[in-house]
Every structure is written in C-alpha cells, then in structure tokens.
PDB file of C-alpha atoms and ligand atoms in Angstrom:
ATOM      1  CA  MET A  14     112.183 115.176 101.465  1.00 91.00           C
ATOM      2  CA  ASN A  15     110.761 111.892 101.811  1.00 97.00           C
ATOM      3  CA  THR A  16     107.238 110.965 103.307  1.00 97.00           C
ATOM      4  CA  GLN A  17     107.887 107.176 103.669  1.00 98.00           C
ATOM      5  CA  PRO A  18     107.701 105.993 107.523  1.00 98.00           C
ATOM      6  CA  ILE A  19     110.555 104.814 109.333  1.00 98.00           C
ATOM      7  CA  GLY A  20     110.499 101.083 110.621  1.00 98.00           C
ATOM      8  CA  VAL A  21     111.242 100.294 114.388  1.00 98.00           C
ATOM      9  CA  LEU A  22     111.609  96.681 115.567  1.00 98.00           C
ATOM     10  CA  ASP A  23     112.064  94.875 118.851  1.00 98.00           C
ATOM     11  CA  SER A  24     110.891  91.633 120.493  1.00 97.00           C
ATOM     12  CA  GLY A  25     108.217  93.632 122.577  1.00 96.00           C
ATOM     13  CA  VAL A  26     108.045  96.934 124.406  1.00 96.00           C
ATOM     14  CA  GLY A  27     111.759  97.610 124.589  1.00 97.00           C
ATOM     15  CA  GLY A  28     112.087  99.440 121.341  1.00 97.00           C
ATOM     16  CA  LEU A  29     109.502 102.053 122.859  1.00 97.00           C
ATOM     17  CA  THR A  30     112.402 103.499 124.644  1.00 96.00           C
ATOM     18  CA  VAL A  31     113.973 104.483 121.297  1.00 97.00           C
ATOM     19  CA  ILE A  32     110.487 105.543 119.956  1.00 97.00           C
ATOM     20  CA  LYS A  33     110.288 107.916 122.973  1.00 96.00           C
ATOM     21  CA  ALA A  34     113.266 109.751 121.950  1.00 97.00           C
ATOM     22  CA  MET A  35     112.240 109.854 118.384  1.00 97.00           C
ATOM     23  CA  LEU A  36     108.759 111.414 119.497  1.00 96.00           C
ATOM     24  CA  ALA A  37     110.863 114.068 121.395  1.00 96.00           C
ATOM     25  CA  GLU A  38     113.786 114.745 118.635  1.00 97.00           C
ATOM     26  CA  LEU A  39     111.980 113.649 115.274  1.00 98.00           C
ATOM     27  CA  PRO A  40     108.581 114.456 115.838  1.00 97.00           C
ATOM     28  CA  ASP A  41     107.702 114.974 112.145  1.00 97.00           C
ATOM     29  CA  GLU A  42     108.443 111.295 111.033  1.00 98.00           C
ATOM     30  CA  ASP A  43     106.013 108.687 110.499  1.00 98.00           C
ATOM     31  CA  PHE A  44     106.851 105.235 111.872  1.00 98.00           C
ATOM     32  CA  ILE A  45     105.865 101.638 111.897  1.00 98.00           C
ATOM     33  CA  TYR A  46     106.605  99.764 115.138  1.00 98.00           C
ATOM     34  CA  PHE A  47     107.031  95.980 115.271  1.00 98.00           C
ATOM     35  CA  GLY A  48     107.236  93.946 118.338  1.00 97.00           C
ATOM     36  CA  ASP A  49     107.930  90.415 117.734  1.00 97.00           C
ATOM     37  CA  THR A  50     106.032  89.300 120.930  1.00 96.00           C
ATOM     38  CA  ALA A  51     105.402  85.742 119.296  1.00 96.00           C
ATOM     39  CA  HIS A  52     109.184  85.055 119.960  1.00 97.00           C
ATOM     40  CA  LEU A  53     109.791  87.133 123.151  1.00 95.00           C
ATOM     41  CA  PRO A  54     112.115  86.790 124.775  1.00 97.00           C
ATOM     42  CA  TYR A  55     115.032  87.045 122.188  1.00 98.00           C
ATOM     43  CA  GLY A  56     117.797  86.578 124.829  1.00 97.00           C
ATOM     44  CA  ASN A  57     117.519  83.053 124.625  1.00 98.00           C
ATOM     45  CA  LYS A  58     117.382  82.449 120.873  1.00 98.00           C
ATOM     46  CA  THR A  59     120.189  81.278 118.617  1.00 98.00           C
ATOM     47  CA  PRO A  60     121.865  83.588 115.809  1.00 98.00           C
ATOM     48  CA  ALA A  61     120.175  81.367 113.149  1.00 98.00           C
ATOM     49  CA  GLN A  62     116.563  82.008 114.909  1.00 98.00           C
ATOM     50  CA  LEU A  63     117.169  85.823 115.159  1.00 98.00           C
ATOM     51  CA  ILE A  64     118.359  86.095 111.655  1.00 98.00           C
ATOM     52  CA  THR A  65     115.095  84.370 110.466  1.00 97.00           C
ATOM     53  CA  TYR A  66     113.081  86.788 112.696  1.00 98.00           C
ATOM     54  CA  ALA A  67     114.858  89.832 111.337  1.00 98.00           C
ATOM     55  CA  GLY A  68     114.331  88.751 107.736  1.00 97.00           C
ATOM     56  CA  ASP A  69     110.588  88.245 108.431  1.00 98.00           C
ATOM     57  CA  ILE A  70     110.190  91.758 110.025  1.00 98.00           C
ATOM     58  CA  MET A  71     112.140  93.503 107.046  1.00 98.00           C
ATOM     59  CA  LYS A  72     109.803  91.731 104.702  1.00 97.00           C
ATOM     60  CA  PHE A  73     106.853  92.929 106.479  1.00 98.00           C
ATOM     61  CA  PHE A  74     108.594  96.500 106.591  1.00 98.00           C
ATOM     62  CA  SER A  75     109.097  96.276 102.837  1.00 97.00           C
ATOM     63  CA  THR A  76     105.332  96.130 102.200  1.00 97.00           C
ATOM     64  CA  PHE A  77     104.873  99.819 103.531  1.00 97.00           C
ATOM     65  CA  PRO A  78     107.686 100.442 102.291  1.00 97.00           C
ATOM     66  CA  VAL A  79     109.943 102.115 104.883  1.00 98.00           C
ATOM     67  CA  LYS A  80     112.696 104.354 103.998  1.00 98.00           C
ATOM     68  CA  ALA A  81     115.080 103.442 107.039  1.00 98.00           C
ATOM     69  CA  VAL A  82     115.097 100.940 109.751  1.00 98.00           C
ATOM     70  CA  VAL A  83     115.900 101.378 113.648  1.00 98.00           C
ATOM     71  CA  VAL A  84     116.953  97.968 115.115  1.00 98.00           C
ATOM     72  CA  ALA A  85     115.733  99.171 118.553  1.00 98.00           C
ATOM     73  CA  CYS A  86     116.795  95.970 120.217  1.00 98.00           C
ATOM     74  CA  GLY A  87     120.374  95.279 121.585  1.00 98.00           C
ATOM     75  CA  THR A  88     120.171  91.616 120.710  1.00 98.00           C
ATOM     76  CA  HIS A  89     119.364  92.098 117.069  1.00 98.00           C
ATOM     77  CA  SER A  90     121.883  94.872 116.850  1.00 98.00           C
ATOM     78  CA  SER A  91     124.660  92.481 118.209  1.00 98.00           C
ATOM     79  CA  VAL A  92     123.811  89.428 116.689  1.00 98.00           C
ATOM     80  CA  THR A  93     121.834  89.791 113.563  1.00 98.00           C
ATOM     81  CA  LEU A  94     122.491  93.308 112.105  1.00 98.00           C
ATOM     82  CA  GLN A  95     126.194  92.473 110.800  1.00 96.00           C
ATOM     83  CA  HIS A  96     124.533  89.633 108.800  1.00 96.00           C
ATOM     84  CA  ILE A  97     121.780  91.190 107.160  1.00 96.00           C
ATOM     85  CA  ILE A  98     122.785  94.855 106.663  1.00 97.00           C
ATOM     86  CA  LYS A  99     124.462  94.326 103.169  1.00 96.00           C
ATOM     87  CA  ASP A 100     120.950  92.686 102.125  1.00 97.00           C
ATOM     88  CA  TYR A 101     119.158  95.926 102.175  1.00 97.00           C
ATOM     89  CA  SER A 102     119.724  99.297 100.422  1.00 97.00           C
ATOM     90  CA  ILE A 103     117.894 101.487 103.050  1.00 98.00           C
ATOM     91  CA  PRO A 104     119.626 102.533 106.091  1.00 98.00           C
ATOM     92  CA  LEU A 105     119.627 100.091 108.931  1.00 98.00           C
ATOM     93  CA  LEU A 106     120.903 101.539 112.473  1.00 98.00           C
ATOM     94  CA  GLY A 107     121.421  99.481 115.608  1.00 98.00           C
ATOM     95  CA  VAL A 108     121.636 100.624 119.142  1.00 98.00           C
ATOM     96  CA  VAL A 109     125.361  99.151 119.924  1.00 98.00           C
ATOM     97  CA  LYS A 110     127.477 101.706 118.179  1.00 98.00           C
ATOM     98  CA  ALA A 111     125.506 104.518 119.743  1.00 98.00           C
ATOM     99  CA  ALA A 112     125.798 102.898 123.219  1.00 98.00           C
ATOM    100  CA  ALA A 113     129.699 102.450 122.696  1.00 98.00           C
ATOM    101  CA  ARG A 114     130.037 106.382 121.617  1.00 98.00           C
ATOM    102  CA  SER A 115     128.154 107.418 124.582  1.00 98.00           C
ATOM    103  CA  ALA A 116     129.774 105.173 126.974  1.00 98.00           C
ATOM    104  CA  VAL A 117     133.400 106.135 126.157  1.00 98.00           C
ATOM    105  CA  ALA A 118     132.364 109.723 126.331  1.00 98.00           C
ATOM    106  CA  VAL A 119     131.407 109.465 129.913  1.00 98.00           C
ATOM    107  CA  THR A 120     133.800 106.967 131.415  1.00 98.00           C
ATOM    108  CA  SER A 121     136.595 108.282 133.519  1.00 98.00           C
ATOM    109  CA  ASN A 122     138.359 105.279 134.924  1.00 98.00           C
ATOM    110  CA  LYS A 123     137.712 103.246 131.712  1.00 98.00           C
ATOM    111  CA  ARG A 124     135.955 100.450 133.593  1.00 98.00           C
ATOM    112  CA  LEU A 125     132.518  99.947 132.126  1.00 98.00           C
ATOM    113  CA  GLY A 126     129.639  97.361 132.789  1.00 98.00           C
ATOM    114  CA  VAL A 127     127.112  96.270 130.256  1.00 98.00           C
ATOM    115  CA  LEU A 128     123.693  94.703 131.069  1.00 98.00           C
ATOM    116  CA  ALA A 129     122.294  92.870 128.194  1.00 98.00           C
ATOM    117  CA  THR A 130     120.657  89.705 127.127  1.00 98.00           C
ATOM    118  CA  GLN A 131     122.222  86.255 127.076  1.00 98.00           C
ATOM    119  CA  ALA A 132     122.332  86.372 123.116  1.00 98.00           C
ATOM    120  CA  THR A 133     123.995  89.755 123.264  1.00 98.00           C
ATOM    121  CA  VAL A 134     126.461  88.956 125.828  1.00 98.00           C
ATOM    122  CA  MET A 135     127.715  85.649 124.073  1.00 98.00           C
ATOM    123  CA  SER A 136     128.203  87.909 120.999  1.00 98.00           C
ATOM    124  CA  GLY A 137     130.574  89.854 122.646  1.00 98.00           C
ATOM    125  CA  THR A 138     129.624  92.983 120.386  1.00 98.00           C
ATOM    126  CA  PHE A 139     129.412  95.602 123.066  1.00 98.00           C
ATOM    127  CA  THR A 140     133.058  94.877 124.283  1.00 98.00           C
ATOM    128  CA  ARG A 141     134.234  94.882 120.671  1.00 98.00           C
ATOM    129  CA  GLU A 142     132.571  98.366 119.734  1.00 98.00           C
ATOM    130  CA  ILE A 143     133.602  99.860 123.102  1.00 98.00           C
ATOM    131  CA  LYS A 144     137.128  98.668 122.627  1.00 98.00           C
ATOM    132  CA  THR A 145     137.322  99.851 119.088  1.00 98.00           C
ATOM    133  CA  LEU A 146     136.610 103.405 120.301  1.00 98.00           C
ATOM    134  CA  GLN A 147     138.768 103.098 123.370  1.00 97.00           C
ATOM    135  CA  PRO A 148     141.239 100.309 123.384  1.00 97.00           C
ATOM    136  CA  GLY A 149     142.408 100.624 126.952  1.00 96.00           C
ATOM    137  CA  CYS A 150     138.791  99.937 128.302  1.00 97.00           C
ATOM    138  CA  THR A 151     137.867  97.015 130.609  1.00 98.00           C
ATOM    139  CA  VAL A 152     134.290  95.866 129.733  1.00 98.00           C
ATOM    140  CA  MET A 153     132.260  93.484 131.926  1.00 98.00           C
ATOM    141  CA  GLU A 154     129.092  92.202 130.431  1.00 98.00           C
ATOM    142  CA  VAL A 155     126.441  90.623 132.382  1.00 98.00           C
ATOM    143  CA  ALA A 156     123.573  88.693 130.985  1.00 98.00           C
ATOM    144  CA  CYS A 157     120.129  89.507 132.863  1.00 98.00           C
ATOM    145  CA  PRO A 158     117.541  87.099 131.857  1.00 98.00           C
ATOM    146  CA  LYS A 159     115.146  87.947 134.422  1.00 98.00           C
ATOM    147  CA  PHE A 160     114.809  91.702 133.145  1.00 98.00           C
ATOM    148  CA  VAL A 161     112.714  91.476 129.963  1.00 97.00           C
ATOM    149  CA  PRO A 162     109.835  89.047 131.570  1.00 95.00           C
ATOM    150  CA  LEU A 163     109.787  91.614 134.514  1.00 96.00           C
ATOM    151  CA  VAL A 164     109.372  94.667 132.282  1.00 95.00           C
ATOM    152  CA  GLU A 165     106.915  92.871 129.848  1.00 92.00           C
ATOM    153  CA  ALA A 166     104.710  92.076 133.116  1.00 92.00           C
ATOM    154  CA  GLY A 167     104.839  95.673 133.902  1.00 92.00           C
ATOM    155  CA  LYS A 168     106.930  94.949 137.272  1.00 95.00           C
ATOM    156  CA  LEU A 169     109.280  98.075 136.987  1.00 95.00           C
ATOM    157  CA  ASP A 170     109.639  98.759 140.479  1.00 94.00           C
ATOM    158  CA  ASP A 171     108.659  95.759 142.941  1.00 94.00           C
ATOM    159  CA  SER A 172     110.518  93.330 145.135  1.00 97.00           C
ATOM    160  CA  ASP A 173     111.454  90.937 142.269  1.00 97.00           C
ATOM    161  CA  THR A 174     112.750  93.680 140.201  1.00 98.00           C
ATOM    162  CA  ARG A 175     114.833  95.094 143.043  1.00 98.00           C
ATOM    163  CA  GLN A 176     116.365  91.648 143.777  1.00 98.00           C
ATOM    164  CA  ALA A 177     117.208  91.179 140.100  1.00 98.00           C
ATOM    165  CA  VAL A 178     118.747  94.582 140.056  1.00 98.00           C
ATOM    166  CA  HIS A 179     120.985  93.686 143.138  1.00 98.00           C
ATOM    167  CA  GLU A 180     121.972  90.302 141.673  1.00 98.00           C
ATOM    168  CA  TYR A 181     123.143  91.663 138.268  1.00 98.00           C
ATOM    169  CA  VAL A 182     124.545  94.944 139.234  1.00 98.00           C
ATOM    170  CA  SER A 183     126.345  94.139 142.511  1.00 98.00           C
ATOM    171  CA  PRO A 184     129.439  92.201 140.946  1.00 98.00           C
ATOM    172  CA  LEU A 185     129.816  95.105 138.529  1.00 98.00           C
ATOM    173  CA  ILE A 186     129.916  97.780 141.439  1.00 98.00           C
ATOM    174  CA  GLU A 187     132.537  95.543 143.204  1.00 97.00           C
ATOM    175  CA  GLN A 188     134.649  95.486 140.133  1.00 98.00           C
ATOM    176  CA  GLY A 189     134.716  99.444 140.446  1.00 98.00           C
ATOM    177  CA  ILE A 190     132.737 100.571 137.186  1.00 98.00           C
ATOM    178  CA  ASP A 191     132.167 104.142 136.725  1.00 98.00           C
ATOM    179  CA  THR A 192     129.815 103.567 133.783  1.00 98.00           C
ATOM    180  CA  LEU A 193     126.808 101.254 133.216  1.00 98.00           C
ATOM    181  CA  VAL A 194     125.468 100.595 129.781  1.00 98.00           C
ATOM    182  CA  LEU A 195     121.888  99.322 129.293  1.00 98.00           C
ATOM    183  CA  GLY A 196     122.503  97.011 126.531  1.00 98.00           C
ATOM    184  CA  CYS A 197     119.017  95.910 125.953  1.00 98.00           C
ATOM    185  CA  THR A 198     116.397  98.387 124.874  1.00 98.00           C
ATOM    186  CA  HIS A 199     113.874  97.175 127.609  1.00 97.00           C
ATOM    187  CA  TYR A 200     116.087  97.962 130.419  1.00 98.00           C
ATOM    188  CA  PRO A 201     115.566 101.777 130.528  1.00 96.00           C
ATOM    189  CA  PHE A 202     112.127 100.873 131.830  1.00 95.00           C
ATOM    190  CA  LEU A 203     114.054  99.828 135.047  1.00 97.00           C
ATOM    191  CA  GLY A 204     116.223 102.853 134.822  1.00 97.00           C
ATOM    192  CA  PRO A 205     114.775 104.492 138.255  1.00 97.00           C
ATOM    193  CA  VAL A 206     115.509 101.331 140.148  1.00 98.00           C
ATOM    194  CA  ILE A 207     118.879 100.683 138.558  1.00 98.00           C
ATOM    195  CA  LYS A 208     119.888 104.307 139.302  1.00 98.00           C
ATOM    196  CA  GLU A 209     118.715 104.271 142.781  1.00 98.00           C
ATOM    197  CA  PHE A 210     120.847 101.245 143.335  1.00 98.00           C
ATOM    198  CA  ILE A 211     124.248 102.340 141.654  1.00 98.00           C
ATOM    199  CA  GLY A 212     124.178 105.822 143.236  1.00 97.00           C
ATOM    200  CA  PRO A 213     125.244 108.962 141.615  1.00 97.00           C
ATOM    201  CA  GLN A 214     129.024 107.985 141.108  1.00 95.00           C
ATOM    202  CA  VAL A 215     127.932 105.447 138.270  1.00 98.00           C
ATOM    203  CA  LYS A 216     126.880 106.877 135.203  1.00 98.00           C
ATOM    204  CA  LEU A 217     123.792 105.102 133.465  1.00 98.00           C
ATOM    205  CA  VAL A 218     124.115 104.904 129.619  1.00 98.00           C
ATOM    206  CA  ASP A 219     120.724 104.695 127.759  1.00 98.00           C
ATOM    207  CA  PRO A 220     121.554 104.358 123.971  1.00 98.00           C
ATOM    208  CA  SER A 221     118.127 105.601 122.804  1.00 97.00           C
ATOM    209  CA  TYR A 222     118.875 109.330 122.422  1.00 96.00           C
ATOM    210  CA  GLU A 223     122.346 108.810 120.626  1.00 97.00           C
ATOM    211  CA  THR A 224     120.732 106.536 118.261  1.00 98.00           C
ATOM    212  CA  VAL A 225     118.056 108.832 117.341  1.00 98.00           C
ATOM    213  CA  GLU A 226     120.841 111.548 116.865  1.00 98.00           C
ATOM    214  CA  GLU A 227     122.576 109.045 114.457  1.00 98.00           C
ATOM    215  CA  LEU A 228     119.286 108.443 112.588  1.00 98.00           C
ATOM    216  CA  ARG A 229     118.540 112.279 112.471  1.00 98.00           C
ATOM    217  CA  GLN A 230     122.201 112.598 110.680  1.00 98.00           C
ATOM    218  CA  VAL A 231     121.443 109.652 108.340  1.00 98.00           C
ATOM    219  CA  LEU A 232     118.112 111.004 107.168  1.00 98.00           C
ATOM    220  CA  HIS A 233     119.816 114.416 106.728  1.00 98.00           C
ATOM    221  CA  SER A 234     122.691 113.134 104.804  1.00 98.00           C
ATOM    222  CA  LYS A 235     120.611 111.056 102.431  1.00 97.00           C
ATOM    223  CA  ASN A 236     117.835 113.664 101.899  1.00 97.00           C
ATOM    224  CA  LEU A 237     115.282 111.405 103.528  1.00 98.00           C
ATOM    225  CA  THR A 238     113.867 113.776 105.978  1.00 98.00           C
ATOM    226  CA  ARG A 239     109.999 114.233 106.455  1.00 96.00           C
ATOM    227  CA  GLY A 240     109.602 117.780 106.596  1.00 94.00           C
ATOM    228  CA  ASN A 241     106.753 119.537 108.380  1.00 95.00           C
ATOM    229  CA  ASN A 242     104.179 116.934 109.407  1.00 95.00           C
ATOM    230  CA  PRO A 243     101.560 118.096 111.917  1.00 93.00           C
ATOM    231  CA  HIS A 244      99.549 114.781 111.584  1.00 93.00           C
ATOM    232  CA  SER A 245     102.256 112.226 111.948  1.00 94.00           C
ATOM    233  CA  GLN A 246     101.255 108.709 111.510  1.00 95.00           C
ATOM    234  CA  ARG A 247     102.283 105.921 114.253  1.00 96.00           C
ATOM    235  CA  HIS A 248     101.320 102.444 113.769  1.00 97.00           C
ATOM    236  CA  PHE A 249     101.989  99.466 116.235  1.00 97.00           C
ATOM    237  CA  TYR A 250     102.072  95.625 115.296  1.00 98.00           C
ATOM    238  CA  VAL A 251     102.918  92.650 117.289  1.00 98.00           C
ATOM    239  CA  SER A 252     103.351  89.109 116.311  1.00 97.00           C
ATOM    240  CA  GLY A 253     101.736  87.716 119.497  1.00 94.00           C
ATOM    241  CA  SER A 254      99.974  88.946 122.602  1.00 86.00           C
ATOM    242  CA  GLN A 255      98.508  92.686 122.034  1.00 88.00           C
ATOM    243  CA  GLU A 256      97.421  93.087 125.717  1.00 86.00           C
ATOM    244  CA  SER A 257     100.729  93.570 127.490  1.00 84.00           C
ATOM    245  CA  PHE A 258     102.301  95.636 124.814  1.00 93.00           C
ATOM    246  CA  PHE A 259      99.237  98.028 125.034  1.00 92.00           C
ATOM    247  CA  THR A 260      99.427  98.181 128.707  1.00 91.00           C
ATOM    248  CA  VAL A 261     103.050  98.474 129.509  1.00 90.00           C
ATOM    249  CA  GLY A 262     103.797 100.555 126.265  1.00 93.00           C
ATOM    250  CA  LYS A 263     101.311 103.067 127.531  1.00 92.00           C
ATOM    251  CA  LEU A 264     103.432 103.426 130.598  1.00 88.00           C
ATOM    252  CA  LEU A 265     106.122 104.767 128.716  1.00 86.00           C
ATOM    253  CA  VAL A 266     104.712 106.553 125.705  1.00 91.00           C
ATOM    254  CA  GLY A 267     101.202 107.051 126.812  1.00 92.00           C
ATOM    255  CA  ASP A 268      98.379 107.888 124.133  1.00 92.00           C
ATOM    256  CA  VAL A 269     100.737 107.743 121.242  1.00 93.00           C
ATOM    257  CA  ILE A 270      99.700 104.059 121.319  1.00 95.00           C
ATOM    258  CA  GLN A 271      95.857 104.154 120.362  1.00 93.00           C
ATOM    259  CA  ARG A 272      95.747 100.672 118.607  1.00 94.00           C
ATOM    260  CA  VAL A 273      97.908  97.525 118.517  1.00 96.00           C
ATOM    261  CA  GLU A 274      97.233  95.321 115.552  1.00 96.00           C
ATOM    262  CA  GLN A 275      98.194  91.589 115.512  1.00 96.00           C
ATOM    263  CA  VAL A 276     100.045  90.232 112.553  1.00 97.00           C
ATOM    264  CA  CYS A 277     101.316  86.864 111.865  1.00 92.00           C
ATOM    265  CA  LEU A 278     104.712  86.720 109.802  1.00 90.00           C
ATOM    266  CA  ASP A 279     105.418  83.007 109.637  1.00 75.00           C
TER     267      ASP A 279
HETATM  268  N1  DGL B  13     114.797  94.554 123.838  1.00 57.49           N
HETATM  269  C1  DGL B  13     115.458  93.481 123.138  1.00 57.49           C
HETATM  270  C2  DGL B  13     117.075  93.922 123.330  1.00 57.49           C
HETATM  271  O1  DGL B  13     117.187  94.918 123.387  1.00 57.49           O
HETATM  272  C3  DGL B  13     115.190  92.217 123.347  1.00 57.49           C
HETATM  273  C4  DGL B  13     115.202  91.535 124.793  1.00 57.49           C
HETATM  274  C5  DGL B  13     114.578  90.039 124.682  1.00 57.49           C
HETATM  275  O2  DGL B  13     113.585  90.036 124.077  1.00 57.49           O
HETATM  276  O3  DGL B  13     115.153  89.224 125.367  1.00 57.49           O
HETATM  277  O4  DGL B  13     117.932  93.018 123.410  1.00 57.49           O
END
C-alpha cells in the first residue's frame, strides 16, 4: 500500500477525460492534476519546448511527492515521454500505447484514422505504436488545430465545432476507415458531435479507460495501490487562467473540481 497521490498532467482540461475514468475505476486514489494553461495549446510547440514544460511539471510533482504520473496528454505522450521516462524512478504512463491497444482490438478492415495535435502528428508516434501491434494496418493521422481552442472555450456543440469536425473527419471517412482514434485528450469532449458525424459504422477510440486500466495494473504490480480511502484528496493546479479550466472542467467532472490554484513554474 502507498498513500502518496498520483500526478496527472495536460495542457488544460484535456486530461480531465482521464480523470473521469480514474474517478470511476480507481476512486480510492488521491491525485494532483496540473493543467499547463500558460502554455496552451501544446499542439504548436516544438519538441524542445515540450520537454522543458514536462520537466517543470515533473519538478512540481516531486514536491508532493507523487508515486506515479499519468501523462494525460497525447502530445506529451507522443513527443516528450520517450525522452524523459529514463530520468525518473516512478512509473510514467502515457496514452498512446493504450490507444494503440484499443484501436487494434476493434478494427476489422485495418484502416484507422487518428485525430491529434500538429506536434503529435509530426512525431508519427501513433502510427508507429499501432503498426508495432498490427503491422498490416493503414494509419492516417490528421492534425486538428481548431479543436483544442474550441474545447477550452466550452464550444462543445456549436456550428464552429460541427464545421471543424466535418473538415477533419470527412477525408478519413472517404478513405474508408472503420476506427477513429481520439489522439488528443481534449477530443473526447467533442465525442458526441464526432460520433454523430461518423455514424455507427466507425468505432471511436477514447484511450482514457484503457490508460487507467494500465495504471491499475502498474499500481498493483508495484504494490503502490492506495487501499480503502473514503476521503480521497483531489487537487487541481494550473499555470495560467483558472477561469476556463474551472468552467469547462466542471462540465466534465462536476463538483470534483472545488478549487483551482494557480502556480507559476517558470
Ligand atoms: N490535450 C493535449 C493532447 O492530448 C494537448 C492539446 C494541446 O494543448 O494542443 O495532445
């Protein structure tokens, strides 16, 4: 048993999609959430910038200290994780391997689409991970720079959102995909609109639950589980604006967010 919290990071509210799964599947675990809203969006940042941000967040987490970190961000999972993982002795888990496992489990025609940020698409990590598991797959990645600002503005279902979904997803449908991976943790906020657009023939993969399942296994195997904890502690920190985080975050996880504290990591 280990009573230390788990660190969860993202550029903003996206990682809350993983928090939602943690609340359902690992309700006894305490966590510290960090939304790097001062640097949002991550999608247009360079690998060097992203590695610096990740290092600063890890330093912040080490002050608690945390027993494990969930990189609840497709961009950091794709670009940064491989560079920093060796520097830490605690488990660090990303969302890409979980997404790849889920995707190959559901595809029948082996034609998959991935929606992700520009930085993630440029890294090619989703394609690599999916093809490692299932070499015969055709993977098409599409960068969706309009999605994160829409989600952070709480525009989850308006005409701009529908237009952006149409723009990014249509070419993939034309290519005959049967599986669509949400490769950025912000995108499950748009899940209902995307689902309506793709229809029942295309399966939508949100890596959150598979990521939390992997976390559960890691905690068990390393004897790090919290044990019974009726008064779980959940703390939310951001590096920039608290307002949108508070308002949009509540849409997804409700009253779990009581307070959001701003911290400066630079
Ligand atoms: N939610 C993040 C991701 O999964 C970051 C998106 C962004 O800030 O551009 O990629």
